Structures are given as structure tokens and as C-alpha cells.
CSV table of C-alpha atoms and ligand atoms in Angstrom, one decimal:
chain,number,residue,atom,x,y,z
Y,1,MET,CA,106.1,202.6,-113.7
Y,2,SER,CA,106.5,200.0,-110.4
Y,3,ALA,CA,108.4,196.6,-110.9
Y,4,ARG,CA,105.1,195.3,-110.0
Y,5,SER,CA,102.1,197.5,-112.1
Y,6,ALA,CA,104.8,196.1,-115.7
Y,7,ALA,CA,104.9,192.4,-116.7
Y,8,PRO,CA,104.9,193.1,-120.7
Y,9,ALA,CA,105.6,189.8,-122.0
Y,10,LEU,CA,108.9,188.0,-121.9
Y,11,SER,CA,110.2,186.0,-123.8
Y,12,PRO,CA,112.4,182.6,-123.1
Y,13,ALA,CA,115.8,184.5,-123.1
Y,14,GLY,CA,114.7,187.1,-121.4
Y,15,THR,CA,114.0,184.5,-118.2
Y,16,ARG,CA,117.6,183.7,-118.2
Y,17,VAL,CA,119.2,186.8,-118.7
Y,18,PHE,CA,116.1,187.4,-115.4
Y,19,GLN,CA,117.7,185.3,-113.9
Y,20,GLU,CA,121.6,185.2,-114.2
Y,21,LEU,CA,121.5,188.9,-113.3
Y,22,VAL,CA,119.1,188.1,-109.9
Y,23,ARG,CA,122.7,185.6,-109.1
Y,24,ASN,CA,124.7,187.4,-109.9
Y,25,GLY,CA,123.9,191.0,-109.2
Y,26,ASP,CA,124.9,192.5,-112.4
Y,27,ALA,CA,126.7,191.6,-116.1
Y,28,SER,CA,128.4,193.3,-119.0
Y,29,ARG,CA,126.5,192.6,-121.9
Y,30,THR,CA,129.7,190.3,-123.4
Y,31,ALA,CA,129.1,188.3,-120.2
Y,32,LEU,CA,125.6,187.3,-120.6
Y,33,ALA,CA,125.4,186.8,-124.6
Y,34,ARG,CA,128.7,183.7,-123.2
Y,35,ASP,CA,126.7,182.9,-120.1
Y,36,THR,CA,123.5,182.3,-121.9
Y,37,GLY,CA,124.8,181.3,-125.7
Y,38,LEU,CA,122.6,184.3,-126.9
Y,39,THR,CA,123.3,186.3,-130.1
Y,40,PRO,CA,124.0,190.6,-128.5
Y,41,GLY,CA,120.8,191.3,-130.3
Y,42,ALA,CA,119.2,188.6,-128.2
Y,43,ILE,CA,120.2,189.9,-125.2
Y,44,THR,CA,119.1,193.2,-126.6
Y,45,ARG,CA,114.9,191.9,-127.0
Y,46,ALA,CA,115.7,189.7,-123.7
Y,47,VAL,CA,116.4,193.2,-121.6
Y,48,ARG,CA,114.1,195.4,-122.8
Y,49,PRO,CA,111.0,194.6,-120.5
Y,50,LEU,CA,112.8,194.0,-117.4
Y,51,LEU,CA,115.2,197.7,-118.1
Y,52,GLU,CA,111.3,199.5,-119.2
Y,53,ALA,CA,109.9,197.5,-115.3
Y,54,GLY,CA,113.4,199.3,-114.4
Y,55,LEU,CA,114.3,196.0,-112.6
Y,56,LEU,CA,117.2,196.5,-114.5
Y,57,LEU,CA,119.6,199.6,-115.4
Y,58,GLU,CA,122.2,199.0,-118.0
Y,59,THR,CA,125.3,202.0,-117.8
Y,60,GLY,CA,128.6,202.6,-119.7
Y,61,ASP,CA,131.1,201.4,-118.2
Y,62,ARG,CA,133.8,203.1,-119.9
Y,63,ALA,CA,136.0,202.4,-117.1
Y,64,SER,CA,136.5,199.2,-119.2
Y,65,SER,CA,137.1,197.8,-122.2
Y,66,ASP,CA,135.0,195.2,-124.0
Y,67,GLY,CA,137.2,192.6,-125.5
Y,68,ALA,CA,139.9,193.2,-128.4
Y,69,LEU,CA,137.6,195.4,-129.7
Y,70,GLY,CA,138.2,198.6,-127.2
Y,71,ARG,CA,134.6,199.5,-126.8
Y,72,PRO,CA,133.5,200.2,-123.6
Y,73,ALA,CA,131.8,197.7,-122.1
Y,74,THR,CA,127.5,198.2,-121.1
Y,75,MET,CA,127.2,196.7,-118.0
Y,76,VAL,CA,123.5,195.7,-117.1
Y,77,THR,CA,122.7,195.6,-113.7
Y,78,LEU,CA,120.0,194.3,-111.4
Y,79,GLN,CA,118.4,196.7,-109.4
Y,80,ALA,CA,117.5,194.3,-106.5
Y,81,GLU,CA,115.6,197.1,-104.5
Y,82,ALA,CA,112.9,197.7,-107.4
Y,83,TYR,CA,111.3,194.0,-106.1
Y,84,GLN,CA,111.0,193.2,-102.7
Y,85,SER,CA,109.2,189.4,-101.1
Y,86,ILE,CA,108.9,188.9,-97.6
Y,87,GLY,CA,109.5,185.7,-96.2
Y,88,VAL,CA,108.3,184.5,-93.5
Y,89,LYS,CA,109.8,180.6,-91.5
Y,90,VAL,CA,106.6,179.6,-89.2
Y,91,THR,CA,107.3,177.1,-86.2
Y,92,ALA,CA,105.2,176.6,-83.4
Y,93,ASP,CA,106.9,179.4,-80.7
Y,94,GLN,CA,107.9,181.6,-82.8
Y,95,LEU,CA,106.8,184.0,-86.4
Y,96,PHE,CA,109.9,185.1,-87.4
Y,97,GLY,CA,110.2,187.3,-90.7
Y,98,VAL,CA,112.6,189.7,-93.4
Y,99,VAL,CA,111.5,191.9,-96.5
Y,100,CYS,CA,113.8,190.7,-99.2
Y,101,ASP,CA,114.6,192.4,-101.9
Y,102,LEU,CA,116.2,190.8,-104.8
Y,103,ARG,CA,119.2,190.0,-104.6
Y,104,CYS,CA,117.9,188.4,-101.2
Y,105,GLN,CA,119.5,190.7,-99.5
Y,106,VAL,CA,117.6,191.4,-95.8
Y,107,LEU,CA,116.3,194.6,-95.5
Y,108,ASP,CA,114.4,194.5,-91.9
Y,109,GLU,CA,113.0,191.5,-90.2
Y,110,VAL,CA,110.9,191.1,-87.8
Y,111,THR,CA,110.5,188.2,-84.3
Y,112,VAL,CA,107.0,187.5,-82.3
Y,113,PRO,CA,106.1,185.1,-80.9
Y,114,VAL,CA,103.2,183.2,-81.6
Y,115,ARG,CA,100.2,183.5,-79.5
Y,116,ASP,CA,98.2,179.9,-80.6
Y,117,HIS,CA,99.5,177.9,-83.2
Y,118,GLY,CA,96.7,176.9,-84.1
Y,119,ALA,CA,96.0,176.9,-88.3
Y,120,ASP,CA,93.5,179.7,-88.1
Y,121,ALA,CA,95.4,182.1,-85.6
Y,122,ILE,CA,98.8,181.8,-86.9
Y,123,VAL,CA,96.8,182.9,-90.3
Y,124,GLU,CA,96.3,185.9,-88.3
Y,125,GLN,CA,98.9,186.6,-86.8
Y,126,ILE,CA,101.2,186.2,-90.5
Y,127,VAL,CA,98.7,188.3,-92.0
Y,128,GLU,CA,99.3,190.8,-88.8
Y,129,LEU,CA,103.3,190.7,-89.9
Y,130,VAL,CA,103.4,189.9,-93.3
Y,131,ASP,CA,101.2,194.0,-92.8
Y,132,GLY,CA,103.7,195.2,-90.9
Y,133,LEU,CA,106.2,194.8,-93.2
Y,134,ARG,CA,104.9,196.6,-96.6
Y,135,ALA,CA,103.4,199.0,-94.7
Y,136,GLY,CA,105.9,201.8,-96.7
Y,137,ARG,CA,107.2,199.5,-98.6
Y,138,PRO,CA,105.7,199.3,-102.3
Y,139,ALA,CA,107.7,197.3,-104.2
Y,140,VAL,CA,106.8,194.2,-102.3
Y,141,GLY,CA,105.0,191.6,-104.2
Y,142,SER,CA,105.1,188.9,-102.7
Y,143,VAL,CA,105.1,186.5,-99.4
Y,144,GLY,CA,107.3,183.3,-98.6
Y,145,LEU,CA,106.2,181.0,-96.2
Y,146,ALA,CA,108.4,177.8,-95.0
Y,147,VAL,CA,106.7,175.7,-93.0
Y,148,SER,CA,108.0,172.0,-90.9
Y,149,GLY,CA,106.9,168.3,-92.3
Y,150,ASP,CA,104.3,168.1,-95.8
Y,151,VAL,CA,104.0,170.7,-97.9
Y,152,ASP,CA,102.8,171.5,-101.6
Y,153,ALA,CA,104.5,173.6,-103.1
Y,154,VAL,CA,102.9,173.6,-106.2
Y,155,SER,CA,99.3,174.5,-104.1
Y,156,GLY,CA,100.5,176.1,-101.5
Y,157,HIS,CA,98.8,172.6,-98.8
Y,158,VAL,CA,100.2,171.9,-95.0
Y,159,ALA,CA,99.5,168.3,-96.3
Y,160,TYR,CA,100.6,167.7,-92.8
Y,161,SER,CA,103.3,169.2,-89.8
Y,162,PRO,CA,103.6,167.1,-86.4
Y,163,PHE,CA,105.6,170.2,-84.7
Y,164,LEU,CA,102.6,172.6,-85.3
Y,165,ALA,CA,100.2,169.6,-85.1
Y,166,TRP,CA,98.5,170.8,-88.4
Y,167,ARG,CA,96.6,168.6,-91.1
Y,168,ASP,CA,95.0,169.0,-94.3
Y,169,VAL,CA,96.3,172.9,-94.2
Y,170,PRO,CA,95.0,175.7,-96.9
Y,171,LEU,CA,98.0,178.2,-96.0
Y,172,GLY,CA,98.8,179.3,-99.1
Y,173,THR,CA,95.2,179.8,-100.1
Y,174,GLU,CA,94.2,181.9,-96.8
Y,175,VAL,CA,97.7,184.3,-97.2
Y,176,ALA,CA,96.6,185.1,-100.1
Y,177,ARG,CA,93.2,185.8,-100.2
Y,178,ARG,CA,93.9,187.9,-96.8
Y,179,THR,CA,97.4,189.3,-97.9
Y,180,GLY,CA,97.1,189.7,-101.6
Y,181,LEU,CA,99.6,189.2,-102.2
Y,182,THR,CA,101.6,185.9,-104.3
Y,183,THR,CA,101.6,184.0,-101.6
Y,184,THR,CA,104.2,180.4,-102.1
Y,185,VAL,CA,105.0,177.8,-99.2
Y,186,GLU,CA,107.3,175.2,-99.3
Y,187,ASN,CA,109.1,172.5,-96.7
Y,188,ASP,CA,111.5,174.8,-94.8
Y,189,VAL,CA,114.4,172.7,-95.0
Y,190,ARG,CA,113.6,172.6,-98.9
Y,191,ALA,CA,113.4,177.0,-99.1
Y,192,LEU,CA,116.5,176.5,-96.9
Y,193,LEU,CA,117.7,175.0,-100.2
Y,194,THR,CA,116.1,177.3,-102.8
Y,195,GLY,CA,118.5,180.2,-100.9
Y,196,GLU,CA,121.1,178.3,-100.9
Y,197,ARG,CA,120.1,176.6,-105.2
Y,198,TRP,CA,120.2,181.7,-106.0
Y,199,TYR,CA,122.3,183.1,-103.1
Y,200,GLY,CA,124.5,180.8,-102.1
Y,201,VAL,CA,127.0,177.9,-102.4
Y,202,GLY,CA,124.1,176.4,-104.9
Y,203,ARG,CA,125.3,178.4,-108.0
Y,204,GLY,CA,126.6,176.7,-110.7
Y,205,ILE,CA,126.3,173.8,-109.2
Y,206,SER,CA,123.7,171.0,-110.3
Y,207,SER,CA,123.9,168.7,-106.9
Y,208,LEU,CA,123.3,170.1,-103.8
Y,209,ALA,CA,122.0,168.4,-100.3
Y,210,LEU,CA,121.1,169.9,-97.4
Y,211,VAL,CA,120.9,168.5,-94.3
Y,212,THR,CA,119.5,170.3,-91.0
Y,213,VAL,CA,120.8,169.2,-87.9
Y,214,GLY,CA,118.2,169.3,-84.8
Y,215,THR,CA,115.4,168.6,-82.9
Y,216,GLY,CA,114.4,165.5,-86.3
Y,217,ILE,CA,116.9,165.2,-89.0
Y,218,GLY,CA,116.1,167.4,-92.5
Y,219,CYS,CA,117.4,166.7,-95.4
Y,220,ALA,CA,116.6,169.1,-99.4
Y,221,LEU,CA,117.9,167.5,-101.9
Y,222,LEU,CA,119.5,169.4,-105.7
Y,223,VAL,CA,119.4,167.3,-108.6
Y,224,ASN,CA,120.4,167.9,-112.0
Y,225,GLY,CA,119.3,171.2,-111.2
Y,226,GLN,CA,115.8,170.4,-109.7
Y,227,VAL,CA,114.9,170.4,-106.0
Y,228,VAL,CA,113.2,167.3,-105.3
Y,229,HIS,CA,109.6,167.5,-104.0
Y,230,GLY,CA,109.1,163.8,-104.9
Y,231,GLY,CA,106.2,161.7,-105.3
Y,232,PHE,CA,104.5,161.6,-102.9
Y,233,GLY,CA,106.0,165.0,-101.2
Y,234,VAL,CA,108.6,162.3,-99.0
Y,235,ALA,CA,112.1,162.1,-100.9
Y,236,GLY,CA,116.2,162.3,-99.0
Y,237,GLU,CA,114.4,161.3,-95.0
Y,238,VAL,CA,118.6,160.9,-94.5
Y,239,GLY,CA,118.0,160.6,-90.8
Y,240,HIS,CA,116.3,157.1,-91.0
Y,241,VAL,CA,118.6,156.1,-92.9
Y,242,LEU,CA,120.1,153.0,-90.3
Y,243,VAL,CA,123.3,153.0,-88.8
Y,244,ASP,CA,122.8,150.6,-85.7
Y,245,PRO,CA,120.2,148.5,-86.2
Y,246,GLU,CA,120.8,148.0,-82.1
Y,247,GLY,CA,120.8,151.2,-81.4
Y,248,PRO,CA,117.7,154.2,-79.4
Y,249,LEU,CA,114.3,153.3,-81.2
Y,250,CYS,CA,113.5,155.6,-83.4
Y,251,HIS,CA,109.6,158.0,-82.7
Y,252,CYS,CA,109.8,155.9,-86.2
Y,253,GLY,CA,109.4,152.5,-85.0
Y,254,ASN,CA,112.5,151.4,-85.8
Y,255,ARG,CA,116.1,151.6,-84.4
Y,256,GLY,CA,119.0,153.0,-84.8
Y,257,CYS,CA,118.4,156.0,-87.1
Y,258,VAL,CA,120.5,158.1,-87.8
Y,259,GLU,CA,117.6,161.3,-86.1
Y,260,ALA,CA,117.6,158.6,-82.7
Y,261,ILE,CA,121.2,159.2,-82.3
Y,262,ALA,CA,121.8,162.4,-84.0
Y,263,GLY,CA,118.0,164.5,-83.4
Y,264,SER,CA,118.3,166.5,-80.6
Y,265,ALA,CA,116.0,164.1,-78.2
Y,266,GLY,CA,118.6,161.7,-79.2
Y,267,ILE,CA,120.9,163.6,-77.9
Y,268,LEU,CA,119.2,165.2,-74.5
Y,269,GLY,CA,118.0,161.5,-73.6
Y,270,ARG,CA,121.4,159.7,-73.3
Y,271,MET,CA,123.7,162.3,-71.6
Y,272,ALA,CA,119.8,162.3,-69.5
Y,273,GLU,CA,120.4,157.9,-69.6
Y,274,ALA,CA,124.9,159.1,-68.3
Y,275,GLY,CA,123.5,160.8,-65.2
Y,276,PHE,CA,122.5,164.4,-66.8
Y,277,ASP,CA,119.5,165.9,-66.7
Y,278,GLY,CA,118.1,169.0,-67.8
Y,279,LEU,CA,120.7,169.5,-71.0
Y,280,GLY,CA,120.4,172.2,-74.0
Y,281,ILE,CA,122.7,170.7,-77.5
Y,282,GLY,CA,125.0,173.1,-75.9
Y,283,ASP,CA,125.5,172.6,-72.9
Y,284,VAL,CA,126.3,169.5,-74.0
Y,285,ALA,CA,129.1,171.0,-76.9
Y,286,ASP,CA,130.2,173.2,-73.8
Y,287,LEU,CA,130.5,169.6,-72.0
Y,288,ALA,CA,133.1,167.6,-75.0
Y,289,ARG,CA,134.8,171.0,-75.0
Y,290,SER,CA,135.5,170.4,-71.6
Y,291,GLY,CA,136.3,166.4,-71.7
Y,292,GLN,CA,134.0,165.5,-70.2
Y,293,PRO,CA,133.4,161.5,-71.9
Y,294,ASP,CA,129.3,161.1,-72.3
Y,295,ALA,CA,129.6,163.8,-73.8
Y,296,VAL,CA,131.9,164.1,-76.0
Y,297,ARG,CA,131.1,160.0,-76.6
Y,298,VAL,CA,127.0,161.4,-77.2
Y,299,LEU,CA,128.6,164.3,-79.2
Y,300,ALA,CA,131.6,161.8,-81.5
Y,301,ASP,CA,128.2,159.2,-81.9
Y,302,ALA,CA,126.3,162.0,-82.9
Y,303,GLY,CA,128.6,163.1,-85.7
Y,304,ARG,CA,128.9,160.1,-87.1
Y,305,ALA,CA,125.4,159.1,-87.4
Y,306,VAL,CA,125.5,162.6,-89.4
Y,307,GLY,CA,127.6,160.9,-91.2
Y,308,ILE,CA,127.1,157.8,-92.6
Y,309,GLY,CA,123.7,159.9,-93.2
Y,310,ILE,CA,126.1,162.2,-95.7
Y,311,ALA,CA,127.4,159.3,-96.8
Y,312,THR,CA,124.7,157.1,-98.2
Y,313,ILE,CA,123.5,160.9,-100.4
Y,314,ALA,CA,126.6,161.3,-102.6
Y,315,ASN,CA,126.3,157.3,-102.9
Y,316,LEU,CA,123.4,158.0,-104.0
Y,317,LEU,CA,123.2,161.3,-105.3
Y,318,GLY,CA,126.8,161.8,-106.2
Y,319,ALA,CA,126.0,166.1,-104.9
Y,320,GLN,CA,128.8,168.4,-105.7
Y,321,HIS,CA,128.5,169.6,-102.1
Y,322,ILE,CA,126.7,168.9,-98.8
Y,323,VAL,CA,125.8,171.4,-96.7
Y,324,ILE,CA,125.3,169.7,-92.8
Y,325,THR,CA,123.1,173.1,-90.2
Y,326,GLY,CA,121.0,173.2,-87.5
Y,327,GLU,CA,119.9,173.8,-84.2
Y,328,ALA,CA,122.4,170.6,-82.9
Y,329,ILE,CA,125.0,171.4,-84.9
Y,330,GLY,CA,125.2,175.2,-84.1
Y,331,SER,CA,122.4,178.5,-83.6
Y,332,ARG,CA,121.5,181.6,-82.2
Y,333,SER,CA,119.7,184.8,-83.5
Y,334,GLY,CA,121.8,186.5,-85.0
Y,335,PRO,CA,122.1,189.6,-86.8
Y,336,ALA,CA,120.2,189.8,-90.2
Y,337,ALA,CA,122.2,191.2,-92.5
Y,338,GLY,CA,124.0,187.8,-93.3
Y,339,ASP,CA,127.2,188.6,-92.9
Y,340,ALA,CA,128.0,189.2,-89.0
Y,341,PRO,CA,130.5,186.8,-87.3
Y,342,VAL,CA,129.1,184.2,-85.0
Y,343,ASP,CA,130.1,182.2,-82.0
Y,344,GLU,CA,132.3,179.5,-82.0
Y,345,GLN,CA,129.6,176.9,-82.3
Y,346,ASP,CA,128.8,173.3,-81.5
Y,347,TYR,CA,129.3,172.0,-84.7
Y,348,ASP,CA,133.2,172.2,-84.3
Y,349,VAL,CA,132.9,169.2,-82.0
Y,350,MET,CA,130.7,166.8,-84.5
Y,351,ASP,CA,132.8,167.9,-87.3
Y,352,PRO,CA,136.1,165.9,-87.0
Y,353,HIS,CA,133.1,162.2,-87.0
Y,354,VAL,CA,131.4,163.6,-89.3
Y,355,ARG,CA,134.5,163.6,-91.4
Y,356,SER,CA,135.4,160.6,-90.5
Y,357,ALA,CA,132.4,159.1,-90.3
Y,358,PHE,CA,131.9,160.4,-94.4
Y,359,GLU,CA,135.8,159.3,-95.5
Y,360,GLU,CA,135.0,155.2,-94.8
Y,361,ARG,CA,131.5,155.5,-96.2
Y,362,ALA,CA,131.6,157.4,-98.8
Y,363,PHE,CA,132.6,155.0,-102.3
Y,364,GLY,CA,135.1,156.1,-104.9
Y,365,SER,CA,134.8,159.8,-106.4
Y,366,ALA,CA,131.5,160.1,-103.7
Y,367,ALA,CA,134.0,161.5,-101.3
Y,368,ARG,CA,134.7,163.9,-103.2
Y,369,SER,CA,131.1,165.7,-102.0
Y,370,ALA,CA,132.9,169.2,-100.3
Y,371,ILE,CA,131.1,168.8,-97.0
Y,372,GLU,CA,130.8,172.0,-95.0
Y,373,LEU,CA,129.1,172.6,-91.2
Y,374,ARG,CA,127.9,175.9,-90.5
Y,375,PRO,CA,125.4,177.2,-87.9
Y,376,LEU,CA,122.2,177.7,-88.5
Y,377,ARG,CA,120.4,181.5,-87.4
Y,378,PHE,CA,117.2,181.7,-87.4
Y,379,VAL,CA,116.8,184.4,-90.4
Y,380,ASP,CA,118.5,182.2,-92.4
Y,381,TRP,CA,115.2,180.1,-92.1
Y,382,ALA,CA,113.3,183.2,-93.5
Y,383,ARG,CA,115.8,184.2,-95.8
Y,384,GLY,CA,115.0,180.6,-97.9
Y,385,ALA,CA,111.9,181.6,-97.8
Y,386,ALA,CA,112.5,185.2,-99.1
Y,387,ALA,CA,113.8,183.3,-101.6
Y,388,CYS,CA,111.2,180.4,-102.9
Y,389,ALA,CA,108.9,183.9,-103.6
Y,390,VAL,CA,111.3,185.5,-105.4
Y,391,GLU,CA,112.1,182.1,-107.6
Y,392,HIS,CA,108.5,182.0,-108.7
Y,393,PHE,CA,108.5,185.7,-108.7
Y,394,VAL,CA,111.7,186.0,-111.2
Y,395,THR,CA,110.9,182.4,-113.1
Y,396,SER,CA,106.9,182.5,-113.4
Y,397,TYR,CA,107.5,186.9,-114.7
Y,398,GLY,CA,106.0,188.4,-118.1
Y,399,ARG,CA,104.2,185.0,-118.2
Y,400,SER,CA,101.0,185.0,-117.4
T,1,ZN,ZN1,113.7,156.7,-87.9
């Protein structure tokens, strides 16, 4: 019986157990009872539909004992490959696609150049990419799409995506209709946050902020365990926090926003003013490492602006953990497995400035937020999109 054809009714307790196992891979029945607050009998009833659907497997682990009673522990293991999702990050230049299992491990990946970034043409290319990735994979049951801009995750509608020049595109409906697969659409930074929430640093914490530093400054927030979507689709616009009223003009019409100082255009614009034309962000970082004073100053200002922005987040929301990533922090396309080493990245130059500005501006205990700067690979975006599709499957399983 395939996981897709079998979707028996699942109790709320069953959903909680399923979520625990998607987060952790496996657990003993005893640990599941402890972590969910359910009785052992309730655990037995809760997991039965998932065992029957082939999504879980029970094994008696004879090597370990179940507490003081000395009985063999029964392990419950997620059958991660029994259900698979395709994640696609849509950009104006390229589509990045991955197939992931229920633990969001990447099983396959593909990158294709965009032929035409009109909505109809991109839908056509997404359908081709999905059809290619699902060939020979009957366990693929859903698609997750990640798009920058103002996205209504409930309807799958892209209200506005500046980089794609899209307005009011019913992306989710079209891709679902053409592929026959359940399709979710999410803002790309929120998709990354969703990946962290299920499989990364967000596991077990209720408040997390993820900030991407690149062409724009993106931010997604987890507050009280919920991803914040905002009343009107806008939330966490840390890029437009004021850093310097006399600073450079921002595209939003104001001066001295974080994005005007730390976004790629801001950094490269200030380098051009200093006589360095035609650089990429990596070149600026290389110059700074070699001690070139303009590059050192521009990246120090950028790091400081980001630090002030995240201190504002910490002061407002008390985030337990703040991840800063993105192409201005360090981005290279890399192997898919998620554990390959990445070269020394640009974040080493910004890191001390981000941290010192944060420490100056964070109020009281808000300064206890764990700050993590890390590089971002394109595959991570697509994996975040797949995480949204997996999340939808797990939270809605057996509830149709
Ligand atoms: Zn602005």
C-alpha cells in the first residue's frame, strides 16, 4: 500500500506523534509517550494508521531496555522515503528543484535556466521540471514552490514579486492543475524558516528569526511556534529599519535603511563611489580580507547595519535564535547533500561587526539571542520549499 493511496483518519494524537517522528526520525514508544504527554495505549492507537500506510515501522530493539522494567524497547521509525516532495525555488534566472523525503533529505536535484520569466512560461517550466524529477518516483505526492515577494500561502497566490515582475499570479492553482499534485506556495525566506523549524535550529524552540542578506534583506519570523505572515502579507521587514537618517537613499523612498547599506546594491554602489567598478560581493570580501580600506569600511558598515536590524528584532520579539544568511553573507552553489564543506565565505568579514552592533543595541536579556551567520546555497532554498510541502502533508494527513 503506498503512502499516497492510504490516508485513513488520523487522530490529533496521531498527528502529534507523526510530527515528532518527522522532526526526529525515530523514537521509542516510551520517549514518544513522554514527549507528547500521551499514554502508551494512546500511542499504540495513534501510530496504527501510520504503520498501516507504510509511513512508520515498528521494531523491537533487543539491545536496549525500556527503563527500570527491563523490557525490550519498541522503536518507532519514520519511513522517510515512503513519501516524497519536490521543492522548487523560482528566480528570474533559474529554477532550482529538489526531491526530498519526509526528513527533507535531498534525493535528487536539478537546476534549469529560465527561458522567459513571464508567469505562463515559468509555470510551463515548473511543470517540465516536476515531471522530470517525479519520473520513476511513485512516492512523490506534492510540490512546494518558493518565490520572493508577497505570497499568500493559503491561496498559493503570488500577489507581487518584484524580481519576477509578477502581480496577481495564481501560481499554486496552476501548478496543481497541471501536475495533479498537491501544491504549496510560500515566500522564499519563510520557506527557509520552515525548513529550519522542522529540521534545523528551530526544532524545539518557539521563537526564531531568519534574515537573508543579498540583493534585498529578507526576514522570516517564528513567534510562539508559528510562522508570522502578517495581516497583509508583510511582516519582519528588517531591511527597512532605520540605521542612519543621513545615509544612502533606499529604493523604498527613505534614507539609511538596513537594505540601502547592507544590500548588495548598496555595498557595490559605495564601492563604485570609491572607484571600484564592476565588482561582485565576493570581490569586495576578498579586498577587505587583503586590508583594502574602502572595502573594509563598506563591509563594516554593512555588518553594523545588519547588527542594528537584528537587535531591533531581538528587542521586539525576544527571538531565542537568529540566523543570518544569504548571498552577501556567502553563497555558492554546492553539492546537494547538505553536509558538504563550503569554502570560506564572505561572512567572516561581516561577522564581528554584526555581533558588536547587536551587543550594543540589544536591550537586557534580548542580548542572549544566539546569533549565527552562515552561508546559503541555492539548494537550501529549494529544500525549504520542499519542507513546506512536507509540512502540509504531515499536518493535514488523514484530515481531508
Ligand atoms: Zn528602505
